[in-house]
Tab-separated table of C-alpha atoms in Angstrom:
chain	number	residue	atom	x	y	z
Z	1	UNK	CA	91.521	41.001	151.917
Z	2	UNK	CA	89.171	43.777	151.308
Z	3	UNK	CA	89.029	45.362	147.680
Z	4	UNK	CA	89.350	49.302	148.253
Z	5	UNK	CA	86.905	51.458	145.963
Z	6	UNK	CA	88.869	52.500	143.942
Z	7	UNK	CA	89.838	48.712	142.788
Z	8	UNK	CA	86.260	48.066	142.863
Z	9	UNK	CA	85.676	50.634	140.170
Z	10	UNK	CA	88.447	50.101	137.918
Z	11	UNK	CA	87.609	46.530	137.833
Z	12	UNK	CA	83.964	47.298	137.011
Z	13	UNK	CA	84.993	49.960	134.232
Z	14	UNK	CA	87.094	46.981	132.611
Z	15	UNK	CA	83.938	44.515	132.860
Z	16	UNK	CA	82.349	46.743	130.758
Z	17	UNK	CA	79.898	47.005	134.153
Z	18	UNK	CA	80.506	50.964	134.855
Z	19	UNK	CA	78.879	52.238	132.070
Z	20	UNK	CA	75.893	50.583	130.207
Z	21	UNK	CA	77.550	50.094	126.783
Z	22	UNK	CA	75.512	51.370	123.390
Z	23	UNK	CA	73.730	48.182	121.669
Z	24	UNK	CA	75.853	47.589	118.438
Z	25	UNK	CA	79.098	49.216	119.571
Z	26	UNK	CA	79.971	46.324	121.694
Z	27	UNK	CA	83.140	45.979	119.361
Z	28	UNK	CA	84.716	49.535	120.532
Z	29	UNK	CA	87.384	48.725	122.701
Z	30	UNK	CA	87.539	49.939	126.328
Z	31	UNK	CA	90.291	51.786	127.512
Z	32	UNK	CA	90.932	51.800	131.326
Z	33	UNK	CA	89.460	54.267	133.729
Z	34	UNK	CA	92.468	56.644	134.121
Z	35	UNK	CA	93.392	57.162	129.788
Z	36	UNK	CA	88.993	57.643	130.104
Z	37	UNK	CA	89.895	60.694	132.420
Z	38	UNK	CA	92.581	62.155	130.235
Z	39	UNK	CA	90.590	61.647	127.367
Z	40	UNK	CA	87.885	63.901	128.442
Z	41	UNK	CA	90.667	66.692	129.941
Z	42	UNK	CA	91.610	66.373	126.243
Z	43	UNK	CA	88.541	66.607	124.905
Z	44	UNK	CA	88.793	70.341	126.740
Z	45	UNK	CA	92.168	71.015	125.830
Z	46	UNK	CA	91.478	70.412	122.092
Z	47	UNK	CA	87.842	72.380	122.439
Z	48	UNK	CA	89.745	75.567	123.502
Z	49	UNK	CA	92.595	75.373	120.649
Z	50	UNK	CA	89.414	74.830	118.361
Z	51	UNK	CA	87.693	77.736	119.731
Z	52	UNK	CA	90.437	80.030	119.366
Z	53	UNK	CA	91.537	78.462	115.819
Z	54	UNK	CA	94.616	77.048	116.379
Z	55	UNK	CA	96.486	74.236	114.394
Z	56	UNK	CA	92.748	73.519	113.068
Z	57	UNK	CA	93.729	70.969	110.403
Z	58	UNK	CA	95.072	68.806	112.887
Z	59	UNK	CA	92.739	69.607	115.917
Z	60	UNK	CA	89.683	69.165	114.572
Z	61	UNK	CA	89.956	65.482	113.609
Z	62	UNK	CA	91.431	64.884	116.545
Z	63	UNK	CA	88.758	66.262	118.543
Z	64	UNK	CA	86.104	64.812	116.839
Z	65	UNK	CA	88.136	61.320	117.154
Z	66	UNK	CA	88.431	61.946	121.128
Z	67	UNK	CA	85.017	62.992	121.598
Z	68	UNK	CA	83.525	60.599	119.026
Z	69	UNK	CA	84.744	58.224	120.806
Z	70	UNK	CA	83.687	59.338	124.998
Z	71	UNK	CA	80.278	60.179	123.196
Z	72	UNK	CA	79.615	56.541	121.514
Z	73	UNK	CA	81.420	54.298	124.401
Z	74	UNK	CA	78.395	54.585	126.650
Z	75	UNK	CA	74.701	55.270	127.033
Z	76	UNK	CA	74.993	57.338	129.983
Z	77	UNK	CA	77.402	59.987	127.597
Z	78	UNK	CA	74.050	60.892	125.966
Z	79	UNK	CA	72.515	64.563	126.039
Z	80	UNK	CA	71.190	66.949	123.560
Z	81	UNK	CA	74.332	69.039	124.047
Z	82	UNK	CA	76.616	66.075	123.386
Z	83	UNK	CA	75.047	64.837	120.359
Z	84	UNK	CA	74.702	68.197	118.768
Z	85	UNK	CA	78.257	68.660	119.512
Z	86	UNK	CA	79.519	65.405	117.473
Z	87	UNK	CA	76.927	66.209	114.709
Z	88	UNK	CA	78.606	70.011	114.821
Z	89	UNK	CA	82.341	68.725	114.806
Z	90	UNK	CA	81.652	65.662	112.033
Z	91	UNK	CA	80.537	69.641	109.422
Z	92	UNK	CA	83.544	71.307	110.999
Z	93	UNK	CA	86.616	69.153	111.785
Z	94	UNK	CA	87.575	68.511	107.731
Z	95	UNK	CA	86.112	71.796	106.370
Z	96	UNK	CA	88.719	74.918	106.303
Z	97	UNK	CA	86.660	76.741	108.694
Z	98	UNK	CA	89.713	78.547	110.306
Z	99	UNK	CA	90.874	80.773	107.042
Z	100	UNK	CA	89.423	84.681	108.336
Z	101	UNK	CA	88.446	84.352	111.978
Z	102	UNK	CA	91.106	82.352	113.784
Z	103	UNK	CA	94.735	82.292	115.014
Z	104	UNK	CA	95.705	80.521	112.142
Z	105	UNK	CA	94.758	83.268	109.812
Z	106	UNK	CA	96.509	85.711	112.304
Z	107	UNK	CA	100.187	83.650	111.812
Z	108	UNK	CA	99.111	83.453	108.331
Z	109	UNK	CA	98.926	86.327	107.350
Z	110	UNK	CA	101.929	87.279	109.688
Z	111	UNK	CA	104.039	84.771	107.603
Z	112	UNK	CA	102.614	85.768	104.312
Z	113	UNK	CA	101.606	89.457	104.170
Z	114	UNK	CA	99.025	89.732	101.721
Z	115	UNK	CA	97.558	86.294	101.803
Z	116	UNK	CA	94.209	86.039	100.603
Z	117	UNK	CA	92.369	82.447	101.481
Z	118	UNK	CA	91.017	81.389	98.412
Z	119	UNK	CA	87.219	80.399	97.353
Z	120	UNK	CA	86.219	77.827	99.650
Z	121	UNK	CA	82.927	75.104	98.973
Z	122	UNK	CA	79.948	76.380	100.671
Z	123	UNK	CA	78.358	72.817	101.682
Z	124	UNK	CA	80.201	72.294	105.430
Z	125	UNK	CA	77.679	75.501	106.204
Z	126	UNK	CA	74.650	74.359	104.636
Z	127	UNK	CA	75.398	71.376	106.180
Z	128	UNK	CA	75.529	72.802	109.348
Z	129	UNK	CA	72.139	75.131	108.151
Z	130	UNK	CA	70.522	72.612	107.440
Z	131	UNK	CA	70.988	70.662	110.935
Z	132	UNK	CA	70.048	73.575	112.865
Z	133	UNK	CA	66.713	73.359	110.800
Z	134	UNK	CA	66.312	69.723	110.909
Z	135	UNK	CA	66.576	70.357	114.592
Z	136	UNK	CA	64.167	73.145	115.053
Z	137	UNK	CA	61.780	71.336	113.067
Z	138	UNK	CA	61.942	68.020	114.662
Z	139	UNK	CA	61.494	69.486	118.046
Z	140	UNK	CA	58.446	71.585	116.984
Z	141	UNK	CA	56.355	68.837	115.203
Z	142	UNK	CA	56.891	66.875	118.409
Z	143	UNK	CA	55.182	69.564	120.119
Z	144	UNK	CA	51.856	69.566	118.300
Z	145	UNK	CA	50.038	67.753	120.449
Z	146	UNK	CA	47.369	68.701	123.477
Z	147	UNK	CA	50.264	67.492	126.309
Z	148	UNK	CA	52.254	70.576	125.451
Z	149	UNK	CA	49.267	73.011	124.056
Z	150	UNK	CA	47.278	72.376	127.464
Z	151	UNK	CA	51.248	72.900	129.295
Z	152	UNK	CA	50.635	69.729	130.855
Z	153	UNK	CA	54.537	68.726	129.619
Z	154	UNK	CA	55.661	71.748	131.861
Z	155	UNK	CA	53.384	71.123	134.905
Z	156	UNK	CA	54.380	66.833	134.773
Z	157	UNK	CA	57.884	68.172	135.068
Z	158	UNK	CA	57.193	70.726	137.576
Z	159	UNK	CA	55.933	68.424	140.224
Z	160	UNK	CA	59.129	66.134	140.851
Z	161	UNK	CA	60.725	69.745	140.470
Z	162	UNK	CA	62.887	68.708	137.115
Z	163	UNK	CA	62.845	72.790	136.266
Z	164	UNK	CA	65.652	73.126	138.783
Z	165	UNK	CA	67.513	76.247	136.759
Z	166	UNK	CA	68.577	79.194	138.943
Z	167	UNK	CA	65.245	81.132	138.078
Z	168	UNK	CA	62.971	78.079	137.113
Z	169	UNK	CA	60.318	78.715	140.010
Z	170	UNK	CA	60.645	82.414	139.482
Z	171	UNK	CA	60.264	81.985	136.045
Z	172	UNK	CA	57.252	79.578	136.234
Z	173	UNK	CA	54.807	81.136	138.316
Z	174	UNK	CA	55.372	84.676	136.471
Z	175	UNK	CA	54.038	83.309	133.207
Z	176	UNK	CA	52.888	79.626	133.740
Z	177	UNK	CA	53.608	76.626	131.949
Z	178	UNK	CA	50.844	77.329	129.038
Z	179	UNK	CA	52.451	80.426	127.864
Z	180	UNK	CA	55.840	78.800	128.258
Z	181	UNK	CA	54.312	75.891	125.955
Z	182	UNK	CA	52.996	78.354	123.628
Z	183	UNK	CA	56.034	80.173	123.327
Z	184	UNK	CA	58.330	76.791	122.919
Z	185	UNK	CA	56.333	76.118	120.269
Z	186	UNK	CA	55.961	79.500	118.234
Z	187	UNK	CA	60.085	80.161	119.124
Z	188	UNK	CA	61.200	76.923	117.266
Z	189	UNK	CA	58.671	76.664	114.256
Z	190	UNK	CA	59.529	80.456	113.899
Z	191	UNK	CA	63.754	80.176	113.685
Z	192	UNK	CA	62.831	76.386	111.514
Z	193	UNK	CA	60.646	78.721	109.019
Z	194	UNK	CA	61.967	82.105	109.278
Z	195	UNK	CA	65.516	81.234	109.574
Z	196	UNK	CA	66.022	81.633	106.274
Z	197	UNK	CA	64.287	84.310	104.935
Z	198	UNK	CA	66.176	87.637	105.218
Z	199	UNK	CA	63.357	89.486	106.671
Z	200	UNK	CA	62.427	87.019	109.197
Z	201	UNK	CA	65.890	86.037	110.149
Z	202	UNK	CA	66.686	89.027	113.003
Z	203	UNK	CA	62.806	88.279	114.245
Z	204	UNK	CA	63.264	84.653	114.741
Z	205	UNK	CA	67.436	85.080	116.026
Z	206	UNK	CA	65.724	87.219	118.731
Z	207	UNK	CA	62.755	84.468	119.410
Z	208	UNK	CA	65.075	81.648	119.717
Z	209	UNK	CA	67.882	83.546	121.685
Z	210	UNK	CA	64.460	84.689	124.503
Z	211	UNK	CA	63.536	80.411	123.992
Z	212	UNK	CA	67.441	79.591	125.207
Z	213	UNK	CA	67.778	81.612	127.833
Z	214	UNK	CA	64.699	80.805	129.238
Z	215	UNK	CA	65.624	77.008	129.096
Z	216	UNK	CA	69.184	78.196	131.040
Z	217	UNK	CA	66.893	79.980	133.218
Z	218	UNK	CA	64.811	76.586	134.037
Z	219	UNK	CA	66.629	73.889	133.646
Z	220	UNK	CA	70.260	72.857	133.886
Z	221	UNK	CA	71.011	71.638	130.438
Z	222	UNK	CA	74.188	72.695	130.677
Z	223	UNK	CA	76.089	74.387	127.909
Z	224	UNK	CA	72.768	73.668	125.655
Z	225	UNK	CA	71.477	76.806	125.617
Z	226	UNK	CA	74.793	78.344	124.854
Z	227	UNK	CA	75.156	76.007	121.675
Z	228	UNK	CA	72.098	76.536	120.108
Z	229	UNK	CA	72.453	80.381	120.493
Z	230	UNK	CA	75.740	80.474	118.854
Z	231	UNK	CA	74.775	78.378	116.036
Z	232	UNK	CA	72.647	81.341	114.938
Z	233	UNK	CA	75.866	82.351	113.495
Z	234	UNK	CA	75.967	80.602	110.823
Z	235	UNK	CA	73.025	82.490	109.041
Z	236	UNK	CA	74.786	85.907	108.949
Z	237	UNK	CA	76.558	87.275	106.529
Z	238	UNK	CA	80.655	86.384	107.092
Z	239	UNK	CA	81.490	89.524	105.125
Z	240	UNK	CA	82.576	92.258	107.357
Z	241	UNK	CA	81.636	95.727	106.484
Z	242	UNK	CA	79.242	94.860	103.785
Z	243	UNK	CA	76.068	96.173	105.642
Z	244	UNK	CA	76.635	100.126	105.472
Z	245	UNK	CA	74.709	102.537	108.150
Z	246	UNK	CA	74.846	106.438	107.143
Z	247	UNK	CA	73.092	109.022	108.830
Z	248	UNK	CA	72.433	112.657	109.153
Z	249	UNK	CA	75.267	114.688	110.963
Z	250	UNK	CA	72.703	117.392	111.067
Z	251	UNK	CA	69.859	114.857	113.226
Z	252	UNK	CA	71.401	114.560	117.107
Z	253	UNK	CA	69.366	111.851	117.430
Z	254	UNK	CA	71.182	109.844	114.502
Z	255	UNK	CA	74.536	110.881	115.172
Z	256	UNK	CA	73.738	109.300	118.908
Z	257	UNK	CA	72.699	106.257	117.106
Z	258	UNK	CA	75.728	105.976	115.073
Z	259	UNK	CA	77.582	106.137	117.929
Z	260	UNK	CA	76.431	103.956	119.975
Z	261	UNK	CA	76.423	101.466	117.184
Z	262	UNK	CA	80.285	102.283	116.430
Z	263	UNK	CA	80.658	101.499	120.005
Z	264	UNK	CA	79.450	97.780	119.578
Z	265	UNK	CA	80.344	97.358	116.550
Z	266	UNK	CA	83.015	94.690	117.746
Z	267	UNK	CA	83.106	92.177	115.170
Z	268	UNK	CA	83.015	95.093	112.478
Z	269	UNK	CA	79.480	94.132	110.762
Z	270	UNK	CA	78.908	97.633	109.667
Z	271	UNK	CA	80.474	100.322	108.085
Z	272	UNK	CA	79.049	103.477	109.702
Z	273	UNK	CA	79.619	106.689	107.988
Z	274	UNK	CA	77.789	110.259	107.428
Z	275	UNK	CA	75.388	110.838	104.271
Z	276	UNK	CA	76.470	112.859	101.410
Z	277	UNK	CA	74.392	116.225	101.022
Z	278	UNK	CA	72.781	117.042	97.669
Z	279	UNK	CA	70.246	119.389	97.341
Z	280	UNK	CA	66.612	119.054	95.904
Z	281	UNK	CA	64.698	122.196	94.689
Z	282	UNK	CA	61.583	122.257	95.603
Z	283	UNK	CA	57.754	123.571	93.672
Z	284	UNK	CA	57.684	126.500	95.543
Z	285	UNK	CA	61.646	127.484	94.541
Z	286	UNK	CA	63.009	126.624	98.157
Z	287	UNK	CA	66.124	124.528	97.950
Z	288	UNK	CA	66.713	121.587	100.442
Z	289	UNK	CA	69.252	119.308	101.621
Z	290	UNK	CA	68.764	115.890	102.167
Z	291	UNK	CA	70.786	113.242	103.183
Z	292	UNK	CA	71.404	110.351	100.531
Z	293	UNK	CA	70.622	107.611	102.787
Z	294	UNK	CA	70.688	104.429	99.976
Z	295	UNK	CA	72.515	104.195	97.176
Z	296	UNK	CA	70.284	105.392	93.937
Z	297	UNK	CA	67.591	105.341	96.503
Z	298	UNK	CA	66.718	109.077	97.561
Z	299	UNK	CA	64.531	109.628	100.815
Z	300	UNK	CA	63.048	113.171	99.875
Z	301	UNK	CA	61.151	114.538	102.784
Z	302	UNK	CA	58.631	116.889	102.125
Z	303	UNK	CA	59.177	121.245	103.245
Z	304	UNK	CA	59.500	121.473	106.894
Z	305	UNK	CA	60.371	117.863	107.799
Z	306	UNK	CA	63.491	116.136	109.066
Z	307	UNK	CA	64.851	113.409	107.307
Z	308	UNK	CA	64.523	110.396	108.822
Z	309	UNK	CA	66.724	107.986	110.873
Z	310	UNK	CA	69.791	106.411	109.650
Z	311	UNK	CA	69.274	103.485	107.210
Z	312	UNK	CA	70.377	99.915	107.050
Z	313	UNK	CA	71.098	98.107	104.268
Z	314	UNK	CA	72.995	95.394	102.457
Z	315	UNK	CA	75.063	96.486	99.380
Z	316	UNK	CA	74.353	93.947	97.402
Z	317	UNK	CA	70.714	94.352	96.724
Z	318	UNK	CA	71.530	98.004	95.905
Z	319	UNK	CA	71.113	99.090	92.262
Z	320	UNK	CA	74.470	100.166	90.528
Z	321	UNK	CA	73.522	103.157	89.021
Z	322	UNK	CA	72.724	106.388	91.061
């Protein structure tokens, strides 16, 4: 009697035949094929309740158990993707990362107006910092070497066409695989270094968001790109409203850049409101207004000139006194 397919592969998955197991991890037992399926439907299920926040105490463990365990039963479970995802999820599935941004805090505060989360430990984000940088690094002292500064990395996988992203050919013959090597290179020792230095940190946010979306542009990594992008988050400031923008009412120009920041403004990073007026007398016994643009900090523009565009800044490097 002939032994249909599907038999063929359910037997093979419980031989431990249908996918290579990890050396070492022999001992993890082997479910059957179908609870392997709903495991990985679960795996989604619990991703989007963990996106959105919900029940976090209780989903993230169990999403790092259900994942944890599709990730480490076999070889052929292995990506960069995957493995950043278990490293991300073993920071995040104890840690009370759900007590401002989430649903939880939503029904929280809904149940208990006036709830406050207390002072949490800051070491599940460093943690997760400090990944992100291990990362970077890795990858860019792997890259010091002639294969990649000569972009003979990018031509080797050019020829059996591995760049097959939606834009990869497009993409490689507008700049060529040396600049793309180049760039690779100066993108991830860039976020690595300047990651963490407040003046760098925009600068090298904006080089490794251009690096990811050129890799989703060449290759088909997936959610990859999407990851390492949103990790970036974890760098900025969680305080909402702590960054202040004023401007000039009087300047067009700034009131059209106050407005157009208002209007994506979404996650409420800045406060955006108009400069108080004082007025400055002059040598030659003309008064002036000017805009108070920093707290204590006066931008006085000389007779005849316009003050100049609205200023950024973080409160908490201002000086108390004005």
């Amino acid at each position: 009697m002939p032994i249909s397919s599907s038999t063929r592969s359910e037997a093979s998955w419980i031989h431990g035949d249908y996918l290579p197991r990890l050396p070492g991890l022999d001992w993890v037992p082997l479910v059957d094929f179908d609870t392997f399926v709903v495991l990985q439907q679960g795996f989604g299920w619990l991703g989007l309740l963990m996106m959105l926040g919900l029940g976090w105490r209780i989903v993230g463990p169990l999403l790092l158990l259900d994942f944890g365990y599709v990730y480490l039963v076999s070889q052929n479970a292995y990506s960069h993707h995957a493995m950043m995802l278990l490293v991300t999820m073993v920071c995040l599935a104890f840690s009370p990362a759900s007590d401002h941004y989430s649903l939880d805090a939503v029904i929280r505060r809904r149940i208990w107006p006036g709830y406050e989360p207390p002072l949490r430990s800051v070491l599940p984000l460093r943690l997760f910092q400090c990944f992100i940088v291990v990362l970077y690094a890795s990858t860019t002292f792997g890259k010091l070497n002639a294969a990649w500064y000569h972009g003979w990395v990018l031509e080797a996988m050019d020829q059996p066409r591995h760049l097959r992203g939606y834009w990869a050919k497009e993409t490689y013959d507008l700049v060529g695989p040396v600049f793309i090597s180049w760039y690779t290179v100066f993108a991830e020792g860039l976020v690595a270094i300047g990651i963490w230095n407040s003046r760098l940190r925009l600068p090298a946010i904006a080089a490794g968001i251009a690096l990811h979306m050129g890799i989703d542009f060449m290759m088909p990594v997936t959610t990859f790109s999407y990851q390492m992008m949103t990790s970036y988050l974890a760098f900025l400031d969680p305080v909402p409203k702590r960054n202040v923008l004023r401007y000039d009412q009087r300047s067009p120009v700034q009131r059209a850049v106050a407005m157009a920041v208002r209007g994506l403004n979404w996650f409420q990073r800045l406060r955006v409101e108009p400069a108080a007026q004082f007025q400055v007398e002059l040598a030659d016994g003309r008064t002036l207004e000017v805009p108070r643009t920093t707290e204590g900090v006066f931008r006085m523009p000389g007779a005849g000139q316009m003050p100049g565009l609205a200023t950024v800044w973080n409160e908490r490097s201002l000086p108390l006194e004005h």
